[in-house]
Amino acid sequence: MTHFLYLVRHGDASPHDGPLSPMGEQQARLTGQRLKDAPLSAIYHGPLPRAAQTACLIAACMPEVPVAASELAGDYLPSDPDPDLLPASFASFLGQFSEAERSAGPKLAKAAIQQFAQPGPDGQDDHTLLVTHNLLIGWLVSQAMAAPAWRWLGIDQMNCALSVIAYRPGVPPSLLSFNDARHLPAELSWTGFPASLRPPSA
């Protein structure tokens, strides 16, 4: 009855909000190799090209697994905290979003929790892959750890790194892995991650 939710941020894109770069395509293929033996029942991805392309390249390693686009796996603001209560850099980031985006995003995030972040069907484990974006992964990880609603801010992912959360009935979620990029060689790691947070050896 455990639902294992695999979270992968899309591969490197060029430009940042465009399609995958050659590096991003390579990252996605290696992620598919990493996950090819996972007992996935479904792959969901956001509607933007960089997420859809990443999911397609991953799915090529497991052609029997169904793939579907989902608005809930898109790139949106998962909560709309009061900027006055946040560190200045976080408040500045939120200022980039329109009022419409700040209204719509939290509704999608709530629906994403209901759709993807629940225990598995009675009597069997379930494994789902979500190919999505930095903000939603930060949201799902922060909520799994019962963090404040704004704490997705500052939870950053490398492109095509893997995080896994387990959801079981009657107990809090378990974060099994986070930002795991061991399937990526050094030259393909750390893309998409703030340079100021990279360890000196990275």
PDB file of C-alpha atoms in Angstrom:
ATOM      1  CA  MET A   1       0.000   0.000   0.000  1.00  0.00           C
ATOM      2  CA  THR A   2       3.007   2.275  -0.313  1.00  0.00           C
ATOM      3  CA  HIS A   3       3.004   4.817  -3.097  1.00  0.00           C
ATOM      4  CA  PHE A   4       6.550   5.567  -4.239  1.00  0.00           C
ATOM      5  CA  LEU A   5       6.654   8.932  -5.993  1.00  0.00           C
ATOM      6  CA  TYR A   6       9.769   9.462  -8.114  1.00  0.00           C
ATOM      7  CA  LEU A   7      10.472  13.122  -8.837  1.00  0.00           C
ATOM      8  CA  VAL A   8      12.749  14.262 -11.664  1.00  0.00           C
ATOM      9  CA  ARG A   9      13.356  17.834 -12.699  1.00  0.00           C
ATOM     10  CA  HIS A  10      13.513  18.289 -16.472  1.00  0.00           C
ATOM     11  CA  GLY A  11      16.881  18.287 -18.222  1.00  0.00           C
ATOM     12  CA  ASP A  12      18.966  21.349 -18.986  1.00  0.00           C
ATOM     13  CA  ALA A  13      17.161  23.690 -21.392  1.00  0.00           C
ATOM     14  CA  SER A  14      18.454  26.304 -23.809  1.00  0.00           C
ATOM     15  CA  PRO A  15      17.277  28.976 -23.375  1.00  0.00           C
ATOM     16  CA  HIS A  16      16.278  28.466 -19.738  1.00  0.00           C
ATOM     17  CA  ASP A  17      12.572  28.217 -20.573  1.00  0.00           C
ATOM     18  CA  GLY A  18      13.047  26.611 -23.991  1.00  0.00           C
ATOM     19  CA  PRO A  19      13.495  23.066 -25.267  1.00  0.00           C
ATOM     20  CA  LEU A  20      16.181  20.711 -24.021  1.00  0.00           C
ATOM     21  CA  SER A  21      19.783  21.465 -24.843  1.00  0.00           C
ATOM     22  CA  PRO A  22      22.044  18.620 -26.071  1.00  0.00           C
ATOM     23  CA  MET A  23      23.258  18.368 -22.471  1.00  0.00           C
ATOM     24  CA  GLY A  24      19.661  18.102 -21.259  1.00  0.00           C
ATOM     25  CA  GLU A  25      18.923  15.337 -23.748  1.00  0.00           C
ATOM     26  CA  GLN A  26      21.915  13.376 -22.492  1.00  0.00           C
ATOM     27  CA  GLN A  27      20.846  13.896 -18.884  1.00  0.00           C
ATOM     28  CA  ALA A  28      17.379  12.558 -19.696  1.00  0.00           C
ATOM     29  CA  ARG A  29      18.694   9.461 -21.459  1.00  0.00           C
ATOM     30  CA  LEU A  30      20.932   8.636 -18.494  1.00  0.00           C
ATOM     31  CA  THR A  31      17.984   9.115 -16.147  1.00  0.00           C
ATOM     32  CA  GLY A  32      16.013   6.631 -18.233  1.00  0.00           C
ATOM     33  CA  GLN A  33      18.834   4.133 -17.863  1.00  0.00           C
ATOM     34  CA  ARG A  34      18.819   4.746 -14.114  1.00  0.00           C
ATOM     35  CA  LEU A  35      15.080   4.080 -13.848  1.00  0.00           C
ATOM     36  CA  LYS A  36      14.608   1.347 -16.439  1.00  0.00           C
ATOM     37  CA  ASP A  37      14.281  -1.403 -13.833  1.00  0.00           C
ATOM     38  CA  ALA A  38      11.982   0.539 -11.505  1.00  0.00           C
ATOM     39  CA  PRO A  39       8.470  -0.991 -11.431  1.00  0.00           C
ATOM     40  CA  LEU A  40       6.790   2.162 -12.682  1.00  0.00           C
ATOM     41  CA  SER A  41       3.068   2.087 -13.375  1.00  0.00           C
ATOM     42  CA  ALA A  42       2.900   5.538 -14.998  1.00  0.00           C
ATOM     43  CA  ILE A  43       4.953   8.547 -16.051  1.00  0.00           C
ATOM     44  CA  TYR A  44       3.421  12.016 -15.790  1.00  0.00           C
ATOM     45  CA  HIS A  45       5.021  15.199 -17.050  1.00  0.00           C
ATOM     46  CA  GLY A  46       4.313  18.894 -17.201  1.00  0.00           C
ATOM     47  CA  PRO A  47       3.013  20.375 -20.469  1.00  0.00           C
ATOM     48  CA  LEU A  48       6.047  22.569 -21.238  1.00  0.00           C
ATOM     49  CA  PRO A  49       8.437  21.237 -23.913  1.00  0.00           C
ATOM     50  CA  ARG A  50      11.426  20.769 -21.601  1.00  0.00           C
ATOM     51  CA  ALA A  51       9.426  18.504 -19.280  1.00  0.00           C
ATOM     52  CA  ALA A  52       7.666  16.653 -22.102  1.00  0.00           C
ATOM     53  CA  GLN A  53      10.934  16.014 -23.936  1.00  0.00           C
ATOM     54  CA  THR A  54      12.625  14.784 -20.764  1.00  0.00           C
ATOM     55  CA  ALA A  55       9.767  12.374 -20.067  1.00  0.00           C
ATOM     56  CA  CYS A  56       9.840  11.079 -23.647  1.00  0.00           C
ATOM     57  CA  LEU A  57      13.556  10.323 -23.496  1.00  0.00           C
ATOM     58  CA  ILE A  58      13.207   8.616 -20.116  1.00  0.00           C
ATOM     59  CA  ALA A  59      10.205   6.605 -21.313  1.00  0.00           C
ATOM     60  CA  ALA A  60      12.172   5.285 -24.284  1.00  0.00           C
ATOM     61  CA  CYS A  61      13.963   3.019 -21.787  1.00  0.00           C
ATOM     62  CA  MET A  62      10.648   1.546 -20.586  1.00  0.00           C
ATOM     63  CA  PRO A  63       8.245   1.598 -23.549  1.00  0.00           C
ATOM     64  CA  GLU A  64       5.614  -0.452 -21.735  1.00  0.00           C
ATOM     65  CA  VAL A  65       4.956   2.311 -19.170  1.00  0.00           C
ATOM     66  CA  PRO A  66       2.156   4.759 -20.110  1.00  0.00           C
ATOM     67  CA  VAL A  67       3.096   8.444 -20.373  1.00  0.00           C
ATOM     68  CA  ALA A  68       0.694  11.354 -19.916  1.00  0.00           C
ATOM     69  CA  ALA A  69       0.883  15.123 -19.699  1.00  0.00           C
ATOM     70  CA  SER A  70      -0.635  16.769 -16.622  1.00  0.00           C
ATOM     71  CA  GLU A  71      -1.224  20.429 -15.879  1.00  0.00           C
ATOM     72  CA  LEU A  72      -0.634  19.549 -12.226  1.00  0.00           C
ATOM     73  CA  ALA A  73       2.999  18.705 -13.081  1.00  0.00           C
ATOM     74  CA  GLY A  74       3.538  22.130 -14.636  1.00  0.00           C
ATOM     75  CA  ASP A  75       5.737  25.081 -13.708  1.00  0.00           C
ATOM     76  CA  TYR A  76       3.785  27.259 -11.278  1.00  0.00           C
ATOM     77  CA  LEU A  77       3.957  29.007  -7.925  1.00  0.00           C
ATOM     78  CA  PRO A  78       2.828  26.422  -5.329  1.00  0.00           C
ATOM     79  CA  SER A  79       1.971  28.858  -2.532  1.00  0.00           C
ATOM     80  CA  ASP A  80       1.616  32.608  -2.119  1.00  0.00           C
ATOM     81  CA  PRO A  81       3.203  33.565   1.210  1.00  0.00           C
ATOM     82  CA  ASP A  82       3.341  37.089   2.612  1.00  0.00           C
ATOM     83  CA  PRO A  83       6.585  38.618   1.262  1.00  0.00           C
ATOM     84  CA  ASP A  84       6.999  40.622   4.488  1.00  0.00           C
ATOM     85  CA  LEU A  85       7.530  37.374   6.393  1.00  0.00           C
ATOM     86  CA  LEU A  86      10.216  36.016   4.054  1.00  0.00           C
ATOM     87  CA  PRO A  87      13.947  36.578   3.598  1.00  0.00           C
ATOM     88  CA  ALA A  88      14.503  39.452   1.166  1.00  0.00           C
ATOM     89  CA  SER A  89      15.801  37.230  -1.646  1.00  0.00           C
ATOM     90  CA  PHE A  90      12.738  34.996  -1.438  1.00  0.00           C
ATOM     91  CA  ALA A  91      10.395  37.991  -1.404  1.00  0.00           C
ATOM     92  CA  SER A  92      12.163  39.376  -4.481  1.00  0.00           C
ATOM     93  CA  PHE A  93      11.682  36.069  -6.293  1.00  0.00           C
ATOM     94  CA  LEU A  94       7.954  36.066  -5.563  1.00  0.00           C
ATOM     95  CA  GLY A  95       7.722  39.588  -6.948  1.00  0.00           C
ATOM     96  CA  GLN A  96       8.354  38.203 -10.440  1.00  0.00           C
ATOM     97  CA  PHE A  97       4.945  36.516 -10.501  1.00  0.00           C
ATOM     98  CA  SER A  98       1.709  38.175 -11.568  1.00  0.00           C
ATOM     99  CA  GLU A  99      -1.368  38.327  -9.384  1.00  0.00           C
ATOM    100  CA  ALA A 100      -3.037  35.759 -11.635  1.00  0.00           C
ATOM    101  CA  GLU A 101      -0.091  33.365 -11.251  1.00  0.00           C
ATOM    102  CA  ARG A 102      -0.087  33.827  -7.488  1.00  0.00           C
ATOM    103  CA  SER A 103      -3.784  32.988  -7.407  1.00  0.00           C
ATOM    104  CA  ALA A 104      -3.801  29.998  -9.767  1.00  0.00           C
ATOM    105  CA  GLY A 105      -0.620  28.249  -8.642  1.00  0.00           C
ATOM    106  CA  PRO A 106      -1.652  27.290  -5.093  1.00  0.00           C
ATOM    107  CA  LYS A 107      -4.853  25.714  -6.409  1.00  0.00           C
ATOM    108  CA  LEU A 108      -2.827  23.541  -8.777  1.00  0.00           C
ATOM    109  CA  ALA A 109      -0.411  22.649  -5.982  1.00  0.00           C
ATOM    110  CA  LYS A 110      -3.252  21.540  -3.715  1.00  0.00           C
ATOM    111  CA  ALA A 111      -4.615  19.373  -6.522  1.00  0.00           C
ATOM    112  CA  ALA A 112      -1.141  17.932  -7.153  1.00  0.00           C
ATOM    113  CA  ILE A 113      -0.971  16.776  -3.528  1.00  0.00           C
ATOM    114  CA  GLN A 114      -4.320  15.038  -3.936  1.00  0.00           C
ATOM    115  CA  GLN A 115      -3.351  13.456  -7.247  1.00  0.00           C
ATOM    116  CA  PHE A 116       0.237  12.382  -6.661  1.00  0.00           C
ATOM    117  CA  ALA A 117       1.056  12.516  -2.943  1.00  0.00           C
ATOM    118  CA  GLN A 118      -1.215   9.865  -1.443  1.00  0.00           C
ATOM    119  CA  PRO A 119      -0.792   6.220  -0.302  1.00  0.00           C
ATOM    120  CA  GLY A 120      -1.071   3.511  -2.930  1.00  0.00           C
ATOM    121  CA  PRO A 121      -4.143   1.435  -3.767  1.00  0.00           C
ATOM    122  CA  ASP A 122      -5.264  -1.087  -1.177  1.00  0.00           C
ATOM    123  CA  GLY A 123      -3.195  -4.238  -1.132  1.00  0.00           C
ATOM    124  CA  GLN A 124      -0.395  -3.231  -3.498  1.00  0.00           C
ATOM    125  CA  ASP A 125       2.542  -0.891  -3.818  1.00  0.00           C
ATOM    126  CA  ASP A 126       2.539   1.684  -6.593  1.00  0.00           C
ATOM    127  CA  HIS A 127       5.435   3.468  -8.318  1.00  0.00           C
ATOM    128  CA  THR A 128       4.880   6.711 -10.240  1.00  0.00           C
ATOM    129  CA  LEU A 129       7.342   9.021 -11.980  1.00  0.00           C
ATOM    130  CA  LEU A 130       6.664  12.754 -12.132  1.00  0.00           C
ATOM    131  CA  VAL A 131       8.844  14.727 -14.565  1.00  0.00           C
ATOM    132  CA  THR A 132       8.338  18.303 -13.531  1.00  0.00           C
ATOM    133  CA  HIS A 133       9.973  21.544 -12.409  1.00  0.00           C
ATOM    134  CA  ASN A 134      12.015  22.931  -9.559  1.00  0.00           C
ATOM    135  CA  LEU A 135       9.179  24.673  -7.732  1.00  0.00           C
ATOM    136  CA  LEU A 136       6.795  21.717  -7.640  1.00  0.00           C
ATOM    137  CA  ILE A 137       9.498  19.315  -6.457  1.00  0.00           C
ATOM    138  CA  GLY A 138      10.393  21.758  -3.702  1.00  0.00           C
ATOM    139  CA  TRP A 139       6.711  21.950  -2.765  1.00  0.00           C
ATOM    140  CA  LEU A 140       6.192  18.179  -2.635  1.00  0.00           C
ATOM    141  CA  VAL A 141       9.397  17.638  -0.633  1.00  0.00           C
ATOM    142  CA  SER A 142       8.615  20.437   1.825  1.00  0.00           C
ATOM    143  CA  GLN A 143       5.062  19.205   2.380  1.00  0.00           C
ATOM    144  CA  ALA A 144       6.271  15.632   2.861  1.00  0.00           C
ATOM    145  CA  MET A 145       8.459  16.951   5.676  1.00  0.00           C
ATOM    146  CA  ALA A 146       5.590  18.999   7.185  1.00  0.00           C
ATOM    147  CA  ALA A 147       7.464  22.243   6.593  1.00  0.00           C
ATOM    148  CA  PRO A 148       5.742  25.655   6.513  1.00  0.00           C
ATOM    149  CA  ALA A 149       3.837  26.358   3.307  1.00  0.00           C
ATOM    150  CA  TRP A 150       6.497  28.800   2.076  1.00  0.00           C
ATOM    151  CA  ARG A 151       9.441  26.456   2.620  1.00  0.00           C
ATOM    152  CA  TRP A 152       9.562  25.150  -0.940  1.00  0.00           C
ATOM    153  CA  LEU A 153      11.558  28.331  -1.476  1.00  0.00           C
ATOM    154  CA  GLY A 154      15.245  27.460  -1.354  1.00  0.00           C
ATOM    155  CA  ILE A 155      14.743  23.732  -1.980  1.00  0.00           C
ATOM    156  CA  ASP A 156      16.545  23.486  -5.292  1.00  0.00           C
ATOM    157  CA  GLN A 157      17.018  20.582  -7.688  1.00  0.00           C
ATOM    158  CA  MET A 158      19.662  19.746 -10.230  1.00  0.00           C
ATOM    159  CA  ASN A 159      18.433  19.000 -13.737  1.00  0.00           C
ATOM    160  CA  CYS A 160      17.481  15.312 -13.951  1.00  0.00           C
ATOM    161  CA  ALA A 161      18.361  14.600 -10.325  1.00  0.00           C
ATOM    162  CA  LEU A 162      16.118  12.056  -8.618  1.00  0.00           C
ATOM    163  CA  SER A 163      14.124  12.410  -5.414  1.00  0.00           C
ATOM    164  CA  VAL A 164      11.809   9.727  -4.038  1.00  0.00           C
ATOM    165  CA  ILE A 165       9.017  10.076  -1.475  1.00  0.00           C
ATOM    166  CA  ALA A 166       7.080   7.137   0.004  1.00  0.00           C
ATOM    167  CA  TYR A 167       3.455   7.601   1.080  1.00  0.00           C
ATOM    168  CA  ARG A 168       1.919   5.015   3.431  1.00  0.00           C
ATOM    169  CA  PRO A 169      -1.467   4.933   5.166  1.00  0.00           C
ATOM    170  CA  GLY A 170      -1.547   6.266   8.695  1.00  0.00           C
ATOM    171  CA  VAL A 171       2.008   7.641   8.913  1.00  0.00           C
ATOM    172  CA  PRO A 172       3.775  10.756   7.610  1.00  0.00           C
ATOM    173  CA  PRO A 173       5.509  10.537   4.229  1.00  0.00           C
ATOM    174  CA  SER A 174       9.126   9.369   4.088  1.00  0.00           C
ATOM    175  CA  LEU A 175      11.732  11.191   2.017  1.00  0.00           C
ATOM    176  CA  LEU A 176      13.842   8.295   0.712  1.00  0.00           C
ATOM    177  CA  SER A 177      16.246  10.232  -1.482  1.00  0.00           C
ATOM    178  CA  PHE A 178      16.763  13.836  -2.519  1.00  0.00           C
ATOM    179  CA  ASN A 179      18.646  15.432  -5.414  1.00  0.00           C
ATOM    180  CA  ASP A 180      20.371  12.133  -6.218  1.00  0.00           C
ATOM    181  CA  ALA A 181      22.462  12.605  -9.359  1.00  0.00           C
ATOM    182  CA  ARG A 182      24.788   9.619  -9.152  1.00  0.00           C
ATOM    183  CA  HIS A 183      23.647   8.520 -12.610  1.00  0.00           C
ATOM    184  CA  LEU A 184      25.068  11.732 -14.099  1.00  0.00           C
ATOM    185  CA  PRO A 185      28.791  12.209 -14.745  1.00  0.00           C
ATOM    186  CA  ALA A 186      30.454  15.291 -13.285  1.00  0.00           C
ATOM    187  CA  GLU A 187      30.136  17.293 -16.492  1.00  0.00           C
ATOM    188  CA  LEU A 188      26.347  16.774 -16.503  1.00  0.00           C
ATOM    189  CA  SER A 189      25.751  17.388 -12.795  1.00  0.00           C
ATOM    190  CA  TRP A 190      24.709  20.577 -10.996  1.00  0.00           C
ATOM    191  CA  THR A 191      23.084  22.277 -13.976  1.00  0.00           C
ATOM    192  CA  GLY A 192      20.054  24.277 -12.898  1.00  0.00           C
ATOM    193  CA  PHE A 193      21.394  24.562  -9.346  1.00  0.00           C
ATOM    194  CA  PRO A 194      22.325  27.960  -7.869  1.00  0.00           C
ATOM    195  CA  ALA A 195      26.070  28.436  -8.265  1.00  0.00           C
ATOM    196  CA  SER A 196      26.321  29.993  -4.809  1.00  0.00           C
ATOM    197  CA  LEU A 197      25.087  26.750  -3.224  1.00  0.00           C
ATOM    198  CA  ARG A 198      27.340  24.312  -5.051  1.00  0.00           C
ATOM    199  CA  PRO A 199      29.956  22.701  -2.834  1.00  0.00           C
ATOM    200  CA  PRO A 200      33.569  23.570  -3.729  1.00  0.00           C
ATOM    201  CA  SER A 201      34.223  20.078  -5.112  1.00  0.00           C
ATOM    202  CA  ALA A 202      31.254  20.224  -7.521  1.00  0.00           C
TER     203      ALA A 202
END
